[in-house]
PDB file of C-alpha atoms and ligand atoms in Angstrom:
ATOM      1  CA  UNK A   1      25.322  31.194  -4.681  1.00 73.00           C
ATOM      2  CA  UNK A   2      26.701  27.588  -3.899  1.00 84.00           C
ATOM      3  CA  UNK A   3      27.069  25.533  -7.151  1.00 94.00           C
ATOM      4  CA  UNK A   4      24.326  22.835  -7.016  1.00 97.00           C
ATOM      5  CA  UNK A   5      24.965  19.079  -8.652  1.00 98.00           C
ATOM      6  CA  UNK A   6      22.684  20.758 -11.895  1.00 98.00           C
ATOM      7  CA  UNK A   7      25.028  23.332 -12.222  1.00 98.00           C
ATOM      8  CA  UNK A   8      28.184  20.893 -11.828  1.00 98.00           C
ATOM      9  CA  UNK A   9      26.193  18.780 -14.341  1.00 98.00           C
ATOM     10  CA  UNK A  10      26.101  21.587 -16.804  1.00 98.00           C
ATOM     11  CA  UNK A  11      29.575  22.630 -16.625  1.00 97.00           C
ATOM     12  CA  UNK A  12      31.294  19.156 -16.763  1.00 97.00           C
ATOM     13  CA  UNK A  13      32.558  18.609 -13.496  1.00 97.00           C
ATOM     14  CA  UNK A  14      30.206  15.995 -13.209  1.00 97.00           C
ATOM     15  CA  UNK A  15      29.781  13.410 -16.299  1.00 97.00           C
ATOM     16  CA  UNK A  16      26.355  13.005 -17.522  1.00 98.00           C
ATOM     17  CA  UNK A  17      24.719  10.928 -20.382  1.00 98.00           C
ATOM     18  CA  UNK A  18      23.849  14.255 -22.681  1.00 98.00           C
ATOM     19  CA  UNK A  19      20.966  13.812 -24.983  1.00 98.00           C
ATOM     20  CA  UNK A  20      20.382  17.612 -26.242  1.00 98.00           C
ATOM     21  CA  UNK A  21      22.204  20.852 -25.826  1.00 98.00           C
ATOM     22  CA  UNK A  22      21.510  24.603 -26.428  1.00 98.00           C
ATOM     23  CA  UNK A  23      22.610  28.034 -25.595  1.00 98.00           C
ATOM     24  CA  UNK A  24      19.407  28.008 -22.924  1.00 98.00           C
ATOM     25  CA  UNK A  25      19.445  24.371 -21.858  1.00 98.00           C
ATOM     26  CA  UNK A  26      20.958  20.736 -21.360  1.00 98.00           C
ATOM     27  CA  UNK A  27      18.997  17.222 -21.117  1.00 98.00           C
ATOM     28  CA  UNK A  28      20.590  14.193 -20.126  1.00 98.00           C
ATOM     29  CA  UNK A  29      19.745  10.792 -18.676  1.00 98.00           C
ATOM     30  CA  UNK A  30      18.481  11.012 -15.069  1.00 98.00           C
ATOM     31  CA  UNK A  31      20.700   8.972 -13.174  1.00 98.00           C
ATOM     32  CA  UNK A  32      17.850   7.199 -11.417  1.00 97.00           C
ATOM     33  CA  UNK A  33      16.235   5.679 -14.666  1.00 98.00           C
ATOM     34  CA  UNK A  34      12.554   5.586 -13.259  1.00 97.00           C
ATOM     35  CA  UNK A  35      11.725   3.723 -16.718  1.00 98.00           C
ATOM     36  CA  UNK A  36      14.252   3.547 -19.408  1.00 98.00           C
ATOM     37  CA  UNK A  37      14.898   6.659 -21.272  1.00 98.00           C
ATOM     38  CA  UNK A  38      13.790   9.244 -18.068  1.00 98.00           C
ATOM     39  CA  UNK A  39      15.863  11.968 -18.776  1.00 98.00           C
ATOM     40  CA  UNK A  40      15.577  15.844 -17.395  1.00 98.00           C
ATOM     41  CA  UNK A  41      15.808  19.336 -19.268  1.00 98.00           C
ATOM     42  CA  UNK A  42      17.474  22.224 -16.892  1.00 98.00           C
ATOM     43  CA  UNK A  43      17.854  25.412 -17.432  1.00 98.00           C
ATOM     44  CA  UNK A  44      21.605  26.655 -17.794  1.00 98.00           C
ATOM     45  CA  UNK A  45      20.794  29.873 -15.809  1.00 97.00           C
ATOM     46  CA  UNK A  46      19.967  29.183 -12.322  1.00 96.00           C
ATOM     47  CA  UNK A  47      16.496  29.591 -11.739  1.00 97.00           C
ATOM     48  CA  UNK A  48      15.148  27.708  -8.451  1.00 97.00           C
ATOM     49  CA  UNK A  49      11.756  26.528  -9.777  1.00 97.00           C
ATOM     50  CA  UNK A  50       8.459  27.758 -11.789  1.00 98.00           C
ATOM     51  CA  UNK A  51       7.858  30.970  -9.552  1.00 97.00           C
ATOM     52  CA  UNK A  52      11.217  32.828 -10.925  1.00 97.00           C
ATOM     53  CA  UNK A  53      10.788  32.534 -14.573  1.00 98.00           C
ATOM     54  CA  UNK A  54      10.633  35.517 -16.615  1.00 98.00           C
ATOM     55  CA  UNK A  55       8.703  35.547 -19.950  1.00 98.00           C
ATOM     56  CA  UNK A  56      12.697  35.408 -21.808  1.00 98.00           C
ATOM     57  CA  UNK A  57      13.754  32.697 -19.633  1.00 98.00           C
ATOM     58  CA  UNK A  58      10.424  30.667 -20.066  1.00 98.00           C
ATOM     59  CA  UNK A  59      10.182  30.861 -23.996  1.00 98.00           C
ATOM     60  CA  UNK A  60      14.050  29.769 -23.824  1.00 98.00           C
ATOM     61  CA  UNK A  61      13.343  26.945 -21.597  1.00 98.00           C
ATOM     62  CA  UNK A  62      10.165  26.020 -21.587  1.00 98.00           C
ATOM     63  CA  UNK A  63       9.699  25.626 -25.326  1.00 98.00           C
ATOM     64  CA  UNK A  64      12.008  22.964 -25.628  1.00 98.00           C
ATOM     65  CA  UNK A  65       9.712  20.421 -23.502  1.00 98.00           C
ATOM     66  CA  UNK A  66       7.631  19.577 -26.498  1.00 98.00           C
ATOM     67  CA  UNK A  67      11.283  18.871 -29.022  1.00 98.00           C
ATOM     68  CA  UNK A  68      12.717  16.395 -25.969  1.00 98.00           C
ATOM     69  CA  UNK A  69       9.296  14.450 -26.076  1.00 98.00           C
ATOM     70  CA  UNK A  70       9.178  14.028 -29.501  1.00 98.00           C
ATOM     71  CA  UNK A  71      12.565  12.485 -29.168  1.00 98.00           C
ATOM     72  CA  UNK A  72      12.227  10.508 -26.803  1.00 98.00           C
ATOM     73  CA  UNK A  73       9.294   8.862 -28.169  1.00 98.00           C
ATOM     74  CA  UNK A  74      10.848   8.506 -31.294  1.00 98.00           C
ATOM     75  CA  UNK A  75      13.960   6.497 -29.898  1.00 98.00           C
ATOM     76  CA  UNK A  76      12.077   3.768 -28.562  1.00 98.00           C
ATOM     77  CA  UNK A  77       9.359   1.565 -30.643  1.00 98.00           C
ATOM     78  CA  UNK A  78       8.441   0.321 -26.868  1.00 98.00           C
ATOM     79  CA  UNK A  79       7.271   3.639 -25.598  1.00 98.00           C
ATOM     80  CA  UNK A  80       3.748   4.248 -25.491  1.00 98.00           C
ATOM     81  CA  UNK A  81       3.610   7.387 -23.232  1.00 98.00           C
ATOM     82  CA  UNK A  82       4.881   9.548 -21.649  1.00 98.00           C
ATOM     83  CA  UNK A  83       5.240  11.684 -18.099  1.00 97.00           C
ATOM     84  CA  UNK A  84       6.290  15.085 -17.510  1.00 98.00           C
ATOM     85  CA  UNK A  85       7.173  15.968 -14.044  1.00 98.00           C
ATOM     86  CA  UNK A  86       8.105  19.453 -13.179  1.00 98.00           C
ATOM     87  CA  UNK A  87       8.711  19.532  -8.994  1.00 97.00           C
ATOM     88  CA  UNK A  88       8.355  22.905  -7.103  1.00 98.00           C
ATOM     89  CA  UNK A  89       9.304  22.755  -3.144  1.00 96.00           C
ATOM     90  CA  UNK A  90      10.965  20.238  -1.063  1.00 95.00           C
ATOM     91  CA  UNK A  91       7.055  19.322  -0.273  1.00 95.00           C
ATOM     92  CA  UNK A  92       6.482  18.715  -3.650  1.00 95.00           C
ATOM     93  CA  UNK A  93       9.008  16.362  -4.260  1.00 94.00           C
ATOM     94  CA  UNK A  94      11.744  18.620  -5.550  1.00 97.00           C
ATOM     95  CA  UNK A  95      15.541  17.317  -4.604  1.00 97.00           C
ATOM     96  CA  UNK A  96      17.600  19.887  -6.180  1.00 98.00           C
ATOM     97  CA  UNK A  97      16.735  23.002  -6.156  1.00 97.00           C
ATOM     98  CA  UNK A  98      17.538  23.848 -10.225  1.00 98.00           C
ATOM     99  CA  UNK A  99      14.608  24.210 -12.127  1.00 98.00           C
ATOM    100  CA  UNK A 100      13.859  20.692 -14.049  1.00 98.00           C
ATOM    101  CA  UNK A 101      11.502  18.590 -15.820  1.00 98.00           C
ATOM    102  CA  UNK A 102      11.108  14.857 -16.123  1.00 98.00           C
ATOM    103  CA  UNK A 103      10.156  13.064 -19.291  1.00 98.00           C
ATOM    104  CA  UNK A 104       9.974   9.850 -18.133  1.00 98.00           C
ATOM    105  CA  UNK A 105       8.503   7.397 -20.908  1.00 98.00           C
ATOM    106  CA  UNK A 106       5.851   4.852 -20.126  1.00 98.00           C
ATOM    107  CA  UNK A 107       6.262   0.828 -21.015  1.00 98.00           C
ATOM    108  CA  UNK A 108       3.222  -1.656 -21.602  1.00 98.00           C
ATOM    109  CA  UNK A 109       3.166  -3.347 -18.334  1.00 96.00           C
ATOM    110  CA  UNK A 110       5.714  -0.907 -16.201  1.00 96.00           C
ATOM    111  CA  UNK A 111       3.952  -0.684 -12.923  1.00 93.00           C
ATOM    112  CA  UNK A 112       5.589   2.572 -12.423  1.00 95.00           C
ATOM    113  CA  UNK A 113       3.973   4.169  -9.472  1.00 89.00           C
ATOM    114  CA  UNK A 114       3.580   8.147  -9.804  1.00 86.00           C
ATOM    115  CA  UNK A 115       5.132  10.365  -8.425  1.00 85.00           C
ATOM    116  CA  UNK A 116       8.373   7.648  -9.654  1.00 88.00           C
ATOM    117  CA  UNK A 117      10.421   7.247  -6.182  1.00 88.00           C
ATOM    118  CA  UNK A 118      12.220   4.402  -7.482  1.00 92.00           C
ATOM    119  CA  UNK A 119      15.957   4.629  -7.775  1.00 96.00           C
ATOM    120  CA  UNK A 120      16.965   1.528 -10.406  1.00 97.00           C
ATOM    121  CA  UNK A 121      20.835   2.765 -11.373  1.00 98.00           C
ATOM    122  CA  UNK A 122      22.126  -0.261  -9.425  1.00 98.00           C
ATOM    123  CA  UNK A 123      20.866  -2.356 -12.749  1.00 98.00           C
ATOM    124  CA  UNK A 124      22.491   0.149 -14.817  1.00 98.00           C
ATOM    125  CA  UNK A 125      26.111   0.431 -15.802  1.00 98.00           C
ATOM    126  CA  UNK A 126      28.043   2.786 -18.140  1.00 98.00           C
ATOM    127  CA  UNK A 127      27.455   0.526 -21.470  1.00 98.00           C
ATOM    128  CA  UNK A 128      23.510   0.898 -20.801  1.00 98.00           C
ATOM    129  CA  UNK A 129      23.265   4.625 -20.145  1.00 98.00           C
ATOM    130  CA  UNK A 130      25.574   5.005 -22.771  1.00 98.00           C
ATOM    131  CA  UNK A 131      22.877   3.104 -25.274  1.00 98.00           C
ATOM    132  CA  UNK A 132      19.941   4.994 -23.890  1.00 98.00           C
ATOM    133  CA  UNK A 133      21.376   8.354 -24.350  1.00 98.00           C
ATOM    134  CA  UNK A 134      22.972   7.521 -28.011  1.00 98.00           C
ATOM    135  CA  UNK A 135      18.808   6.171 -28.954  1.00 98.00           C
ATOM    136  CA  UNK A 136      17.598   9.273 -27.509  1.00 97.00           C
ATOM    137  CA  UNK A 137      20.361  12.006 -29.166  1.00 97.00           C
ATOM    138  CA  UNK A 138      20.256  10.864 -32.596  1.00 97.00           C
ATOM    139  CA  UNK A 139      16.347  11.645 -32.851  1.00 98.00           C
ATOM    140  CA  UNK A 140      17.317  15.925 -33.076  1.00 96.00           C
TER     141      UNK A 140
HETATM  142  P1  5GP B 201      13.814  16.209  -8.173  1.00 66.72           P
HETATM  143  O1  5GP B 201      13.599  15.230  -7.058  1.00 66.72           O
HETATM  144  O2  5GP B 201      14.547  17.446  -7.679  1.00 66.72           O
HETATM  145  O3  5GP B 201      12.587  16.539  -8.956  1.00 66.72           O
HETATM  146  O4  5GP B 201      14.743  15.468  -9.209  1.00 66.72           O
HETATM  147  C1  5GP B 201      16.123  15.424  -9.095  1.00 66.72           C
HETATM  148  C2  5GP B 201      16.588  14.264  -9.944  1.00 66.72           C
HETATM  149  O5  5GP B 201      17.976  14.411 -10.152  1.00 66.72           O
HETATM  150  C3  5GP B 201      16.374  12.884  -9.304  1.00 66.72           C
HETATM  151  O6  5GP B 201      15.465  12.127 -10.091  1.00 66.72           O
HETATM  152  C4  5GP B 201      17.769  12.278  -9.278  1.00 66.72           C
HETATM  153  O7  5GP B 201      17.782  10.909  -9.642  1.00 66.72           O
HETATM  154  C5  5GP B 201      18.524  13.124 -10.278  1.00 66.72           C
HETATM  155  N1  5GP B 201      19.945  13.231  -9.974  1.00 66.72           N
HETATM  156  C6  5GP B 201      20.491  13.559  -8.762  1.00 66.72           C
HETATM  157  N2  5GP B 201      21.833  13.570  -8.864  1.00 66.72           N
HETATM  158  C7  5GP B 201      22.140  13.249 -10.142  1.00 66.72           C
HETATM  159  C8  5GP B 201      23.376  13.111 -10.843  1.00 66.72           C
HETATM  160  O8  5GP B 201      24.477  13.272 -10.309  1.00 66.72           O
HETATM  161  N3  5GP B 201      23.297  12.763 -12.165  1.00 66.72           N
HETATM  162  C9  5GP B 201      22.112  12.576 -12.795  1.00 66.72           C
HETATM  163  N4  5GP B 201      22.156  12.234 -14.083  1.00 66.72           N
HETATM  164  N5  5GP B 201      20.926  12.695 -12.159  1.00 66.72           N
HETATM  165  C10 5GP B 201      20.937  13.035 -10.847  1.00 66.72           C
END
């Protein structure tokens, strides 16, 4: 199977601003920034989305969701809530086809609309990811 950019991402060919990493799984900083802080959890196995989990792969994955929100929320004084956004199917709204979720946190005030579509990493350089991820990794 063709190496997605998840994959890529995982393996560091491609940089990425890492915020947690297991034997089972990797979260970093979605490049995208839908809020400050939006960050995604993949699997390290290839799985294409919900339908191909097996109970293994789901307690190794899944069970991290709730230890990524707990840091995220406790990196930021601002955030008062928080999304999680798990896409299934280009018609859903899925991009890359590597099983992910969103945390994206919520700001007094953010006019985000849902499902995010905004892309705001033109306002972000290395020095602000860099911050984000740093506020984020420290809370483990
Ligand atoms: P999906 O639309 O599949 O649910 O989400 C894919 C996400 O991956 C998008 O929010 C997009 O911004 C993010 N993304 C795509 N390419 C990269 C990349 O090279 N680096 C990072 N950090 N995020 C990426």
């Amino acid at each position: 199977m063709a190496e997605d950019i998840f994959d890529k991402i995982i393996e560091g060919k491609i940089p990425s601003y890492k915020v947690y990493e297991d034997d089972d799984v990797l979260a970093f900083l979605d490049i995208s920034q839908a809020t400050p802080g939006h960050t995604l959890l993949v699997s390290k196995k290839h799985i294409d989305n919900i339908y191909d989990y097996d109970d293994e792969s789901a307690k190794k994955v899944l069970t991290k969701i709730p230890i990524i929100a707990r840091a995220i929320r406790k990196s930021n004084p601002k955030i008062i809530g928080l999304n999680i956004l798990n896409n299934n199917g280009q018609a859903a709204g899925q991009s890359v086809i590597h099983t992910h979720w969103h945390f994206i946190p919520r700001y007094q005030d953010d006019k985000l609309d849902f499902p995010p579509t905004v892309d705001n990493s033109d306002k972000y350089d290395e020095e602000k990811y860099r911050k984000i991820a740093e506020s984020i990794k420290k809370q483990f």
